[in-house]
Each structure stands twice: as C-alpha cells, then as structure tokens.
Coordinates of C-alpha atoms (C1' of nucleotides) in Angstrom, one line a residue:
Chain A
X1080 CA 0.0 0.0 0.0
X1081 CA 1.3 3.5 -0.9
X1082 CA 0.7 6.9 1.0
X1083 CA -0.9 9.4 -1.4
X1084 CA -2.3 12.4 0.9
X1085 CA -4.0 14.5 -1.1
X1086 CA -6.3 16.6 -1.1
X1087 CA -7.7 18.8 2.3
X1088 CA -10.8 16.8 3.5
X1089 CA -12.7 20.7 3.0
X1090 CA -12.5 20.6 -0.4
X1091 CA -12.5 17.0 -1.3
X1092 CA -15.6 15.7 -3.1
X1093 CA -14.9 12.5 -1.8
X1094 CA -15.6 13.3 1.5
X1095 CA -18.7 11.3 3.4
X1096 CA -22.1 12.3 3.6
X1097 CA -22.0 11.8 7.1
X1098 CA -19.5 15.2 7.4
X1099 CA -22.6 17.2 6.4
X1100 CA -23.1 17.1 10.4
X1101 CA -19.2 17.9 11.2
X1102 CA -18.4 22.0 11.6
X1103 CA -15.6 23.6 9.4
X1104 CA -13.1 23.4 12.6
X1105 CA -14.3 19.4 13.2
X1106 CA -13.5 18.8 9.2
X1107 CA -10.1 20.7 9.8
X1108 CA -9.6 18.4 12.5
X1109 CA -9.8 15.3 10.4
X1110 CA -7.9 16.4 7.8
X1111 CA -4.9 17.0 10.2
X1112 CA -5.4 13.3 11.4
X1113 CA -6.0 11.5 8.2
X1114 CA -3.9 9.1 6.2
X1115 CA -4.0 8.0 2.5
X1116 CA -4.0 4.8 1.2
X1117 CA -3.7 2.7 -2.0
X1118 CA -4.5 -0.6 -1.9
X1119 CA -3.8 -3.4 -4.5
X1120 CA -6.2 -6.6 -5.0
X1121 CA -6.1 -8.9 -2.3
X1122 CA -4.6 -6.4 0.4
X1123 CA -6.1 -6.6 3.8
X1124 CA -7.0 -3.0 5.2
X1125 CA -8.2 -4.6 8.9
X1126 CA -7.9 -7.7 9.9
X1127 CA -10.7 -9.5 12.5
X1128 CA -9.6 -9.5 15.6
X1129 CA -7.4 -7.0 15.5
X1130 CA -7.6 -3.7 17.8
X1131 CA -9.7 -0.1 16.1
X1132 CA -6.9 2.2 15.6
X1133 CA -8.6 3.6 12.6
X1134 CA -11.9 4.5 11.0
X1135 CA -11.5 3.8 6.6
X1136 CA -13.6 6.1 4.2
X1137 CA -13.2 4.2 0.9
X1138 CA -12.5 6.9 -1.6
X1139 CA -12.4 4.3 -4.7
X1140 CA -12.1 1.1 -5.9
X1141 CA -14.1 -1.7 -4.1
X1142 CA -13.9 -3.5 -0.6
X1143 CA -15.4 -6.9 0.6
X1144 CA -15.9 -6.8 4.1
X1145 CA -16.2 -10.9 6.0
X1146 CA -16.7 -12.9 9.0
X1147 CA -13.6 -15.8 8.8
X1148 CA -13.8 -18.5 9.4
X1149 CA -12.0 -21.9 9.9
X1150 CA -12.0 -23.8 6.9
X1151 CA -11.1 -20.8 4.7
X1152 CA -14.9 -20.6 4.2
X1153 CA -15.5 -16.9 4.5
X1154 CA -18.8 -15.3 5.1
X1155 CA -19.0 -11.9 3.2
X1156 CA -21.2 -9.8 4.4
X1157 CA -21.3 -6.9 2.1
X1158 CA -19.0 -4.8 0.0
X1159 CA -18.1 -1.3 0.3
X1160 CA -18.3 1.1 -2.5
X1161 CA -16.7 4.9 -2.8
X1162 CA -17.5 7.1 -0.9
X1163 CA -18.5 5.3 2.0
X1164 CA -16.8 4.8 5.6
X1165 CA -16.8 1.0 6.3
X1166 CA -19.0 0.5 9.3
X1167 CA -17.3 -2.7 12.4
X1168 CA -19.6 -2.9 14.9
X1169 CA -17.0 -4.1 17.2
X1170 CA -15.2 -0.4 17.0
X1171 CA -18.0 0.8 19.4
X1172 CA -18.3 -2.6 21.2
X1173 CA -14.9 -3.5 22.6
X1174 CA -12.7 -2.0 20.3
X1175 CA -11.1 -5.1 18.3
X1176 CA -12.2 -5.8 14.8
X1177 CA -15.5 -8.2 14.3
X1178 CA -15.4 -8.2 11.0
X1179 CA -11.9 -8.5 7.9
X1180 CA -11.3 -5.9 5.3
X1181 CA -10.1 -6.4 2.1
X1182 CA -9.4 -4.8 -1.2
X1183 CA -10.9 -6.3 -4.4
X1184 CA -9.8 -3.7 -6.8
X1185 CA -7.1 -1.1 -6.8
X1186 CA -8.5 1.1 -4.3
X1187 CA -7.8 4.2 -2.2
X1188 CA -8.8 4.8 1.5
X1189 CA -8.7 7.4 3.8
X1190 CA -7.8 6.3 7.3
X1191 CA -9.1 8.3 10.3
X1192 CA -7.8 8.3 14.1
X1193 CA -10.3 6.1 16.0
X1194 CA -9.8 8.1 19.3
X1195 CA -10.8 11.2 17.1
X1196 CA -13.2 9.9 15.5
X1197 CA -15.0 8.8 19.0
X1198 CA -14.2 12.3 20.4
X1199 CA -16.5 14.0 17.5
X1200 CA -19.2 11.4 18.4
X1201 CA -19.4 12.2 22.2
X1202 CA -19.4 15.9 21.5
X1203 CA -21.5 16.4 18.3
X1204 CA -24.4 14.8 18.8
X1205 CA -25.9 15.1 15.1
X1206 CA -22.7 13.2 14.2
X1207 CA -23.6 10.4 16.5
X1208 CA -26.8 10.5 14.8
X1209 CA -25.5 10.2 11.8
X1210 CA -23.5 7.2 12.9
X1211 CA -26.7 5.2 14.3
X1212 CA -28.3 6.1 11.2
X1213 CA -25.3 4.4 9.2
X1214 CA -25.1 1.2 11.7
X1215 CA -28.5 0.7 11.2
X1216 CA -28.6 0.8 7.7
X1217 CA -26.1 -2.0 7.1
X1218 CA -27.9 -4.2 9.9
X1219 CA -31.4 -3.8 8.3
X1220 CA -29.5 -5.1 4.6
X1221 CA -27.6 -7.6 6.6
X1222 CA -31.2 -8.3 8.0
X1223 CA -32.3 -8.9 4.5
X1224 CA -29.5 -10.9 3.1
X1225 CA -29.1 -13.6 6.0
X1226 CA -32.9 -14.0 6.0
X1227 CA -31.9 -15.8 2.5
X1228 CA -29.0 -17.5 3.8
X1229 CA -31.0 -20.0 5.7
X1230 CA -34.5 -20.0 4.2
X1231 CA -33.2 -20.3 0.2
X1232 CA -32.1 -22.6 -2.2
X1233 CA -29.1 -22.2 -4.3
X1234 CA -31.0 -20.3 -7.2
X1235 CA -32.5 -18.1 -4.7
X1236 CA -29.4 -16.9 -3.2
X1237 CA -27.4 -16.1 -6.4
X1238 CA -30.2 -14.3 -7.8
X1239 CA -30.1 -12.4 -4.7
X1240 CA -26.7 -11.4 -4.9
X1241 CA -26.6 -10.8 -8.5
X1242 CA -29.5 -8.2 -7.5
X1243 CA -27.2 -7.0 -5.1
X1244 CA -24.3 -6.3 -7.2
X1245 CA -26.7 -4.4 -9.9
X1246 CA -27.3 -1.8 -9.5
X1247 CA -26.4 -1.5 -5.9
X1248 CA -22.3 -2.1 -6.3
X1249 CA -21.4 -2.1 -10.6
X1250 CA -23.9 0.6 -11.3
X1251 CA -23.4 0.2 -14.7
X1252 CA -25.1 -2.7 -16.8
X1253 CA -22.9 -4.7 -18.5
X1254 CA -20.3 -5.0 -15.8
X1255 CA -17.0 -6.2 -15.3
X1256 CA -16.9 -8.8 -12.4
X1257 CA -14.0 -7.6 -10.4
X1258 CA -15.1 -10.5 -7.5
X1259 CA -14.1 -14.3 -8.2
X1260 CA -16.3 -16.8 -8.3
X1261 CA -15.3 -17.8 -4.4
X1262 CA -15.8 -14.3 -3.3
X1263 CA -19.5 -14.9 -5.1
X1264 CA -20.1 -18.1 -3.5
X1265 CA -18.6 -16.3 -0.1
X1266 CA -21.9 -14.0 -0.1
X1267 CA -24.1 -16.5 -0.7
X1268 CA -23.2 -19.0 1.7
X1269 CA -22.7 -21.7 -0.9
X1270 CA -19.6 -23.1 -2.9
X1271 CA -18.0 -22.1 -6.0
X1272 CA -19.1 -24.8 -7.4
X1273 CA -22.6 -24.0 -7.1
X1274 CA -22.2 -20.9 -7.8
X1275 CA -21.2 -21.6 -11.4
X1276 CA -23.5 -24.2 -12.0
X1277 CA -26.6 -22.3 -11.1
X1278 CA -24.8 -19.1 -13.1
X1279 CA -24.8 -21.4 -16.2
X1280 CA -28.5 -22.4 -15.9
X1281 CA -29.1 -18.4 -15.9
X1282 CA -27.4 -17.8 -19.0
X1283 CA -28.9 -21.3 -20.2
X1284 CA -32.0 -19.6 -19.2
X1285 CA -30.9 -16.0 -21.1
X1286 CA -31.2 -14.2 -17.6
X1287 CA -27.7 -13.0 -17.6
X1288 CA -25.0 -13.3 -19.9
X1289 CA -21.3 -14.2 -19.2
X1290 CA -18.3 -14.2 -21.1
X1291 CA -15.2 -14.5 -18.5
X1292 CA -15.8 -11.6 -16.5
X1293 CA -18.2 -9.5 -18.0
X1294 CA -21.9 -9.9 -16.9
X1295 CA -25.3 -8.4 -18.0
X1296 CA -28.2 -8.7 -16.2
X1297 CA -31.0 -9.3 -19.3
X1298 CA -34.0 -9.8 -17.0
X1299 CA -33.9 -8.3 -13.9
X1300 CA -37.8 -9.2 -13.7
X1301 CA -36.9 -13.2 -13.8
X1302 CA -34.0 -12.8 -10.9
X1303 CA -36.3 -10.9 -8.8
X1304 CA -39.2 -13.6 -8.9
X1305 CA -36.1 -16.4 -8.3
X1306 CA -34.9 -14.2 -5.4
X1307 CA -38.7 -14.1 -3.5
X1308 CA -39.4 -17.6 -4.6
X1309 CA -36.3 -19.3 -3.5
Chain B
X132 CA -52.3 -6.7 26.7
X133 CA -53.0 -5.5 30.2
X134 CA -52.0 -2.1 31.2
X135 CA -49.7 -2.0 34.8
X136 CA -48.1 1.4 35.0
X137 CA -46.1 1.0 38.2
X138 CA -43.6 2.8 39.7
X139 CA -42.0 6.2 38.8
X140 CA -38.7 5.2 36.1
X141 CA -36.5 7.2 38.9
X142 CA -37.0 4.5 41.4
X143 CA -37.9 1.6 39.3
X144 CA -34.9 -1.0 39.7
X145 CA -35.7 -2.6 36.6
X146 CA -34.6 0.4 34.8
X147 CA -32.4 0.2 31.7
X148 CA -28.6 0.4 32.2
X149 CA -28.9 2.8 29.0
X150 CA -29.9 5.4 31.8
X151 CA -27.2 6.0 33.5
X152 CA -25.9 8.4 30.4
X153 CA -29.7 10.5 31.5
X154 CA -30.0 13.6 33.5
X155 CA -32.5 13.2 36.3
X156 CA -34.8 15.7 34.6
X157 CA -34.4 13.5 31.3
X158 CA -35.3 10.5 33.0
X159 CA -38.7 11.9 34.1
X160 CA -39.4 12.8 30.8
X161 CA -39.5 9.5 29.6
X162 CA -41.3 8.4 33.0
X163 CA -43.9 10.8 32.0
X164 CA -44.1 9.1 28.2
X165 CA -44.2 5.6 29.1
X166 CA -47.0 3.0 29.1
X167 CA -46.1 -0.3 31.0
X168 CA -47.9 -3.2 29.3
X169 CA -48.4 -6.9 29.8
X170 CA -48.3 -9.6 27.1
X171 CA -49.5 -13.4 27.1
X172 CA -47.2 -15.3 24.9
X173 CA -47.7 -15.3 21.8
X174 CA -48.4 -12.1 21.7
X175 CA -47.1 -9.4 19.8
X176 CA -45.3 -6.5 20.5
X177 CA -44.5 -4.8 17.4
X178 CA -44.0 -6.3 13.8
X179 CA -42.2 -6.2 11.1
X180 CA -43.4 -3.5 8.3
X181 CA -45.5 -1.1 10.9
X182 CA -43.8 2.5 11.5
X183 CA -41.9 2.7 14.4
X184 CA -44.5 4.4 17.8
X185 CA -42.5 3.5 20.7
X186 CA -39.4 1.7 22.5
X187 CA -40.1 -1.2 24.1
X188 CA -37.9 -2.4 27.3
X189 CA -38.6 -5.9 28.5
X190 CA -39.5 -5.4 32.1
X191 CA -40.0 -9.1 32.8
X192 CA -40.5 -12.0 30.5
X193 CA -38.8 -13.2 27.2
X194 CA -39.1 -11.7 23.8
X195 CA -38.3 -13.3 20.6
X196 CA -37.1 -11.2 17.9
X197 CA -37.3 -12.4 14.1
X198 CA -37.5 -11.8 10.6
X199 CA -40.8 -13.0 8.9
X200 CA -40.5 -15.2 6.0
X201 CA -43.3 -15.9 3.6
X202 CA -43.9 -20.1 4.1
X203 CA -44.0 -19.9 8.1
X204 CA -39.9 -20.4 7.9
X205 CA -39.1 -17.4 10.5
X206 CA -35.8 -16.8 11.5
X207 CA -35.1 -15.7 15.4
X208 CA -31.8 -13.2 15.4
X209 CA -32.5 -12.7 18.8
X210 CA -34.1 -13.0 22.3
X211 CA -34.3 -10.2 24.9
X212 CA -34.5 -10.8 28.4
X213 CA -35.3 -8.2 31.0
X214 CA -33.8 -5.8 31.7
X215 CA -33.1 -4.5 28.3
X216 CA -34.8 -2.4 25.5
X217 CA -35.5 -4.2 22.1
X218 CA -33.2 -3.0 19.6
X219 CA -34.7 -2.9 16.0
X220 CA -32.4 -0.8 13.2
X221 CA -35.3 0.1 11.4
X222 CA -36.2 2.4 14.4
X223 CA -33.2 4.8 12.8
X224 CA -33.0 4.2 9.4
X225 CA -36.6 4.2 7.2
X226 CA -38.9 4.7 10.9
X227 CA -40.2 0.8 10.1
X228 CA -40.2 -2.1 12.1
X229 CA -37.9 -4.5 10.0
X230 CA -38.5 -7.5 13.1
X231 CA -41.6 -8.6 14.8
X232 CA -41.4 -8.9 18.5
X233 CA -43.1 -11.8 20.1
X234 CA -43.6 -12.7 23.7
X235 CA -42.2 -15.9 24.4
X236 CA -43.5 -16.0 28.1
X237 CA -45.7 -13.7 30.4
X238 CA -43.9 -10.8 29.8
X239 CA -43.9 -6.9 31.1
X240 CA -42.8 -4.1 28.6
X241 CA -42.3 -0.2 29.1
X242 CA -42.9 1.5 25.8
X243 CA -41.9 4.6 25.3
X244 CA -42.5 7.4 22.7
X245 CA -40.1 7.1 20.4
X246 CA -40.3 10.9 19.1
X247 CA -38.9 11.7 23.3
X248 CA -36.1 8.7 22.7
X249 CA -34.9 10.6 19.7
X250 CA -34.7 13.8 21.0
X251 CA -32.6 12.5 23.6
X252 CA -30.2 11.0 21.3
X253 CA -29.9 14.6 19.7
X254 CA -29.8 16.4 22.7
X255 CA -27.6 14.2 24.8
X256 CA -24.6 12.5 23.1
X257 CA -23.4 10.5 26.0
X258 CA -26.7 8.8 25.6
X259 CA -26.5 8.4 21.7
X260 CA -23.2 7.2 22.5
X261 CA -25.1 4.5 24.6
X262 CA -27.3 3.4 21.9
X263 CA -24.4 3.0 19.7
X264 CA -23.0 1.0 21.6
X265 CA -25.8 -1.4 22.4
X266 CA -26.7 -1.8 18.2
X267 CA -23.4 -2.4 18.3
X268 CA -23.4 -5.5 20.5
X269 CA -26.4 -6.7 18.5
X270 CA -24.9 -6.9 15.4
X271 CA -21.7 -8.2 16.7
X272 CA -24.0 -11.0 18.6
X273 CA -25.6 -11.3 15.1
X274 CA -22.2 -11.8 13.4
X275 CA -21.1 -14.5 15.8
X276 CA -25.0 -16.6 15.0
X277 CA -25.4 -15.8 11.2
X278 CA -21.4 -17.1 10.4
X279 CA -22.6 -20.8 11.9
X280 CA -26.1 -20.8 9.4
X281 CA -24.3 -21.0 6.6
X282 CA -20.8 -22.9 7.5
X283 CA -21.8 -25.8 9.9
X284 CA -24.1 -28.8 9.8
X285 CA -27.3 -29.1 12.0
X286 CA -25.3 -30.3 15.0
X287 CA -23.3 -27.7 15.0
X288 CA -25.9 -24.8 14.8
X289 CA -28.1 -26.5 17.6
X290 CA -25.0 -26.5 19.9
X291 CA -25.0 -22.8 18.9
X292 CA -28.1 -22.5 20.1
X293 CA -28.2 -24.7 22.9
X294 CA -24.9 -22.3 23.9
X295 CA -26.7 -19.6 23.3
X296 CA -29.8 -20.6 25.8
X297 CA -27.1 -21.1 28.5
X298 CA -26.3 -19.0 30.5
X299 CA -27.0 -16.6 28.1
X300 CA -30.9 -16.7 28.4
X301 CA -31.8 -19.2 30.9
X302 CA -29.5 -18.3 33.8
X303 CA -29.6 -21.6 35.7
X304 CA -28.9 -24.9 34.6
X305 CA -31.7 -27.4 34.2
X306 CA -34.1 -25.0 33.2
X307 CA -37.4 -25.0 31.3
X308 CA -37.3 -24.3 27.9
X309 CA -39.8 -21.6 27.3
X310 CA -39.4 -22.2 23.7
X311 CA -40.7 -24.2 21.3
X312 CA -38.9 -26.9 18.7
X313 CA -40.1 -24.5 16.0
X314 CA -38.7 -21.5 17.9
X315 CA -35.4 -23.6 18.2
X316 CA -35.5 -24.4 14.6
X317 CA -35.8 -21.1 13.9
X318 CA -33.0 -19.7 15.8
X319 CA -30.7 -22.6 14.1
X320 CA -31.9 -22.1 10.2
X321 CA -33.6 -25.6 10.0
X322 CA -36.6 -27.5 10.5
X323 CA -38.3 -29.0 13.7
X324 CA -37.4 -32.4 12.5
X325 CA -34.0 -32.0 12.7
X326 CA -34.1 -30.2 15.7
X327 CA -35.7 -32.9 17.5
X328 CA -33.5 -35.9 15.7
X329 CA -30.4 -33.8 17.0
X330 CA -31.4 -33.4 20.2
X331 CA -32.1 -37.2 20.7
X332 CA -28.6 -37.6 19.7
X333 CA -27.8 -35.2 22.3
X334 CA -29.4 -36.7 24.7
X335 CA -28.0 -40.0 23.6
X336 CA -24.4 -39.1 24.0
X337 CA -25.3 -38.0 27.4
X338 CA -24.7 -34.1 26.3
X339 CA -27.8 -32.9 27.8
X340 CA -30.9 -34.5 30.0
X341 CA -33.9 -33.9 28.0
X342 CA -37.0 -34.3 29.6
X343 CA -40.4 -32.7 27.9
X344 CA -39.4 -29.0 28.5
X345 CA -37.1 -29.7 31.3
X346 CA -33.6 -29.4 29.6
X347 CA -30.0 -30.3 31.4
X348 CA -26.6 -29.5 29.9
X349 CA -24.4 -31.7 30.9
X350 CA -21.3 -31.5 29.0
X351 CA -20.9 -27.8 28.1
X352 CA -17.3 -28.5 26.9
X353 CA -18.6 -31.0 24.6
X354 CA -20.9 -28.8 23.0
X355 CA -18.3 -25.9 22.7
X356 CA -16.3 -28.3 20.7
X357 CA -19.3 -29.3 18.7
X358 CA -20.1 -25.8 17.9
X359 CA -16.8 -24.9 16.4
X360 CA -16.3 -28.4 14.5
X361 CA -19.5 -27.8 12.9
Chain C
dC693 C1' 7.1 -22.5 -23.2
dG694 C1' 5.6 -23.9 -18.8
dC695 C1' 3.6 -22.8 -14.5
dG696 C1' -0.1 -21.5 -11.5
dA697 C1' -4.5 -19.4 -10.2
dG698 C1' -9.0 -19.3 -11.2
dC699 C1' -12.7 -21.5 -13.6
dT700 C1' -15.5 -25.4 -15.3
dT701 C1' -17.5 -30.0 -15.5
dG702 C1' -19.0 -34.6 -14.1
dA703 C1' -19.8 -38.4 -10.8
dC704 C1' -21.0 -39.5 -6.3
dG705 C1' -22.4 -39.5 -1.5
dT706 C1' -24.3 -37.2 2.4
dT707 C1' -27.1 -34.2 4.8
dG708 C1' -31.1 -32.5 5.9
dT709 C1' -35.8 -31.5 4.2
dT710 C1' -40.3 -33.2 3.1
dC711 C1' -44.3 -35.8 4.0
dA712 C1' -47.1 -38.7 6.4
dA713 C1' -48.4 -41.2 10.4
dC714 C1' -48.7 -41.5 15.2
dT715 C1' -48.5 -40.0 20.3
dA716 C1' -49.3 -37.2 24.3
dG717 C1' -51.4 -33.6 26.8
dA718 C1' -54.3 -29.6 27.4
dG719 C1' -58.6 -27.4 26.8
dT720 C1' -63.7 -27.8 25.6
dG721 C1' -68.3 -29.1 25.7
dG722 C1' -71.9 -32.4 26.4
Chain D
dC1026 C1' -66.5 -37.7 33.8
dC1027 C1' -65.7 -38.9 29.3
dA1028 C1' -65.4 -38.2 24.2
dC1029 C1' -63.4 -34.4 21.0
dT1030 C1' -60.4 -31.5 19.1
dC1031 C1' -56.2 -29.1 18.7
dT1032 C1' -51.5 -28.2 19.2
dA1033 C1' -46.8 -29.7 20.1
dG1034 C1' -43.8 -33.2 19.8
dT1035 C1' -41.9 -37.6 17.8
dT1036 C1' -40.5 -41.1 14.5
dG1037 C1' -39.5 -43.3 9.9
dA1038 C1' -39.0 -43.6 4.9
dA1039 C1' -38.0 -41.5 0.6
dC1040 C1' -36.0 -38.1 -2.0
dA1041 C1' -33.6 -34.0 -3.6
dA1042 C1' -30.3 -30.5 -2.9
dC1043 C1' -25.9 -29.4 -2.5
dG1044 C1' -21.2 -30.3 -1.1
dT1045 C1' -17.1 -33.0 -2.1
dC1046 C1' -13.6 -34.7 -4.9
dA1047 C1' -11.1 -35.3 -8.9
dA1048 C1' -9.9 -34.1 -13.4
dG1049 C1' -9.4 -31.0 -17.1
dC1050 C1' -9.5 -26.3 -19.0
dT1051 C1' -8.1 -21.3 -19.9
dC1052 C1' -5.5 -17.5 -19.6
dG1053 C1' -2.0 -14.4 -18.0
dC1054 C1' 2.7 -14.1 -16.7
dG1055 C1' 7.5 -15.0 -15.9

DNA sequence: CGCGAGCTTGACGTTGTTCAACTAGAGTGG
DNA sequence: CCACTCTAGTTGAACAACGTCAAGCTCGCG
C-alpha cells in the first residue's frame, strides 16, 4: 500500500455524507489526522480480531468486508463502495475488529484516528446520529441478506446477490466482475461450485450473460421472482 | 395486553442500564411518556413492516425477535431478556419495524415514545453514544449466530443455540425451555425435525438430560467443541 | 514454453428436508 | 367424567439438494 495524501478533506468531493453534520473546525480536524492509502487486489485493510486504531472512508475502488472462518470458508457480508466509511460494529463494542477488510480492486482509502473519530461522536451529537443512522442501515441489509441464507435454495441466493451487485455495487449494466467466483459463492453461503452451476442455468435460461468476467443482467424481472421464490 | 403502569422510572430497579448516560430531569421525561404493558405469549409487540411508535424495554419475561419469512420459515436473530430495551435498526434508518417482537413468556414491557427517545439521542450525546454501543453489541451477537447458518451442519448450529440458551438466556442450569422446537429451529436455520433428531442424539451421548421441556446441559465443553467443529 | 491461479464440468455421496403417520397432553363441551 | 379436538412433539422412509472430490481447462505471466 502506498501513501498518497492529497487533497484537504474541506475541499474533497470524496468526503462522506455523514460530514454534512461535522463544523468547518471538526472537518479541519480530520484532515490533520487523516492518512491516505492505496490498496492493491487482495490487500487486507483490517484484519478480525485486531484492535480499532482507525476508522476507513473508501475513496475508490471496491472492498469486501467478512466474518472468517476456519476452513477458509468466509462469510462476506457486504462490500463497500466509494465514498462510504466502512461500518465494524465491534469499533463501538470492545474495540477489536469483528469483521476482515479487504481490497478487491485497486483502491484508495482514507484512514481516520479512531480516538478522534469517538471524540466528534461524544461531542457532536448530530454526528452520532449520523453514525446510528449508518449502523442501522447496514444491519437492516444484513437483516435482508441472512434471512436468504438460511431460508433459500441455491438459485434463490445467487439471484439475490446478482441483485445486489446491480445496481447497488457495478452501477453500470454490462459489468466487469472484479469479485471471483469464491468471493461470489462467499456472499451467498454456498460453494463455488454451485455458484457456477446455477450461473450457467441463468445464462442457459438468457437471464444474464457471461463471457469471462463481463456480466449483464438481461431480466432483472426473472431474478427478482427467483430471489422471493427461493 | 393489560396495562400496569407501576412505579416512577427514577426509582424503578428494573430500569435500563442505558440510563445511566440520562440527566435526572431527562429520565422523568421519559417516565412521564411511558406505558407499561403486559403480554400473554404469543403475543405481539410490534411487527415487522409497521412504523416505528414507541421503544419497548422488556421489564419481565422473554421476547423473541425475528424476521418473517413468507412459508412460516421465520428466522429468530434474537431473544431479549429483561432488563433490556428491544433494539430494532429500522427504528433509525426508514422509521419501520424490520423485526416482529413476540412474547415468548408472560412478559412486562415499558414503551416509550419514540419521538422523546430521539430527542434525547440529539440532545444528549453520551446517551447516543449508549445506543451505539448497544446496536453495536447486537450486530456483533448477530455476526457470531449468522457465520454458523451457513458454514456448519445441524449439529453444529443447535449446539450454537443450545450455547446460546445457556447461561445466556436461561440463567440456571436445568431450566425450562420456554421455547418451542419451532422457535429452536428457527434460531438454528432448520426444521423441527431436525431439531428434534439432534437433540435425541444429544441426549443420547449424554450431552444434555432432556425431559419434555425440562432441559440439562451436561457437557458444556462437549458442546463448545461441537459448535466450532460444525 | 511452462507454470499456477481461477474457472468449469461430471460423478458421487451425504445431509437434511419433506411428507405422512402417530402420540401425548391440554382445553372444551356435552 | 368422558369423548373431542387441537396443538406440540416424535418417528420413519424417501428423496432432492448441495457439497465433495477429482480431473481437465483457460488464460495471464514469468
């Protein structure tokens, strides 16, 4: 990973929506106590487990975010797109990392003091709210997602997390797949194996199509019946 | 629902540990906009879809918290014993109930206005900083239950659950399970069935005493290692 | 050119669901 | 006080879904 401070946080149009509730001198702040990061593919940003020394703001590229596990069977529980802080619970809860971080393109990140970052949310309450409004967000999708994990079949799930990655993460339509098949199977709680057998019936099907790495969703319709159906 | 307004929140010993972040004159605000309510089981307290009205704090009782899922599959993500208030995201993020609350037991709940709870969030930041904390928990709690659904067999996920119950729920050791083989299947992502044929095993093995509702661990070790073999 | 990582395919076996039948106990009404 | 119904729990048999394993493929890179 390479340092690459750039711009002041005040006049970056990367910064996070959640700064609308920061004042100028709280921004200021954060700038003085920021570091810059660029990540390759594969690079872990935090690690489970680990202590909270530092909030990230992704400022591009992509992040998968997972529970490990001991069998190298990882559990990802959502990705993290630009501009967007990533959100471990366990940085309010007892300050160690619950959750792994982990570049899946090239990608930059701003990394904030934690103690700072705690400081703002004692004093500035809006910013707390703010925060609570963020934490909840990414349990209610969590919320939705898991409720599939158990109660779905295969085609169910992939349809699910196809819906997921369009439009919500590629928000463009055909996309280049920078996750593997693994990290796939990874958010749907099934195998890679799976994973490209039920992708094949889809394009069998002429719901997507896939050459490689580049997807397109062709009916959006059919996935979403698959998804509720199961 | 029977209503048993009781004593004044100031002096009430079942009072949330949230509190302690309250001014006294905050904490007879929310005296002054709370209804104390009592539930049969089976009854519910608020459910998944309907706006957000009120906090609820389990008083007395057990609550089961879940996600409803269109062919009767439900899936538990939590229970709350007293004395603790009910956590549900959607309270912050879209004002909608994205769980239903059910009472498990006889069960006691304070609800209180949820247009007070959020102007104390605002106002006071220690407090907001208290309720960050405690969604934090929950999804941390969540992370721990929803990496098992998808990674171990059925064995596995009941000694989850059974590990779960004790001492986390039930705080003695037999106890009665409150609870019904559904409920349990629910909390574990499978059916009744296999509940049951796992539980037999169990009870074969000499890992618990199992008795209608009167349940025994007897080898706690035995289940820890069962829960993280899978 | 050869190596390795990621992807694909097929055969096979296990796990856990489904379905159906049966039991036990609690509540109800004659 | 006894039939009745209803719900929760239990058991067994049959089947399908999905994971496992093993082999072969493709493509990028040294």
């Amino acid at each position: 990973m390479v340092l690459i401070n750039g711009n002041s946080c005040l006049v970056c149009n990367r910064s996070s929506d959640i700064f609308i509730a920061l004042k100028e001198s709280e921004v200021e702040k954060i700038d003085c106590n920021r570091v810059s990061l660029r990540y390759k593919p594969g690079e872990v940003i935090f690690k489970q487990g680990a202590p909270v020394n530092f909030f990230a703001c992704v400022t591009s590229g992509l992040v998968k975010l997972y529970i490990e596990h001991q069998n190298n069977h990882n559990l990802i529980i959502g990705l993290t797109r630009p501009v967007n802080y990533i959100f471990d619970p366990g940085s309010f809860f007892d300050n160690h990392h619950h959750l792994t971080a982990v570049a899946c393109e090239e990608t930059t990140t701003c990394l904030i003091d934690a103690k700072l970052m705690k400081e703002l949310i004692r004093t500035n309450s809006d910013f707390a709210g703010e925060f609570i409004k963020k934490i909840s967000l990414q349990s209610v999708r969590l919320f939705d997602r898991i409720s599939g994990y158990t109660q779905k079949h295969v085609y169910g799930r992939v349809a699910d997390t196809l819906l997921y990655l369009y439009p919500g993460i590629y928000g463009e339509n055909p996309f280049n797949l920078t996750l593997t098949r693994q990290d796939l199977a990874d958010m749907s709680g099934m195998t890679k194996e799976s994973v490209i057998r039920v992708m094949k019936k889809f394009k069998d099907d002429e719901i997507i199509r896939l050459e490689g790495n580049n997807l397109e969703i062709l009916d959006q319709e059919k996935l979403e019946i698959i998804s509720k159906k199961g």
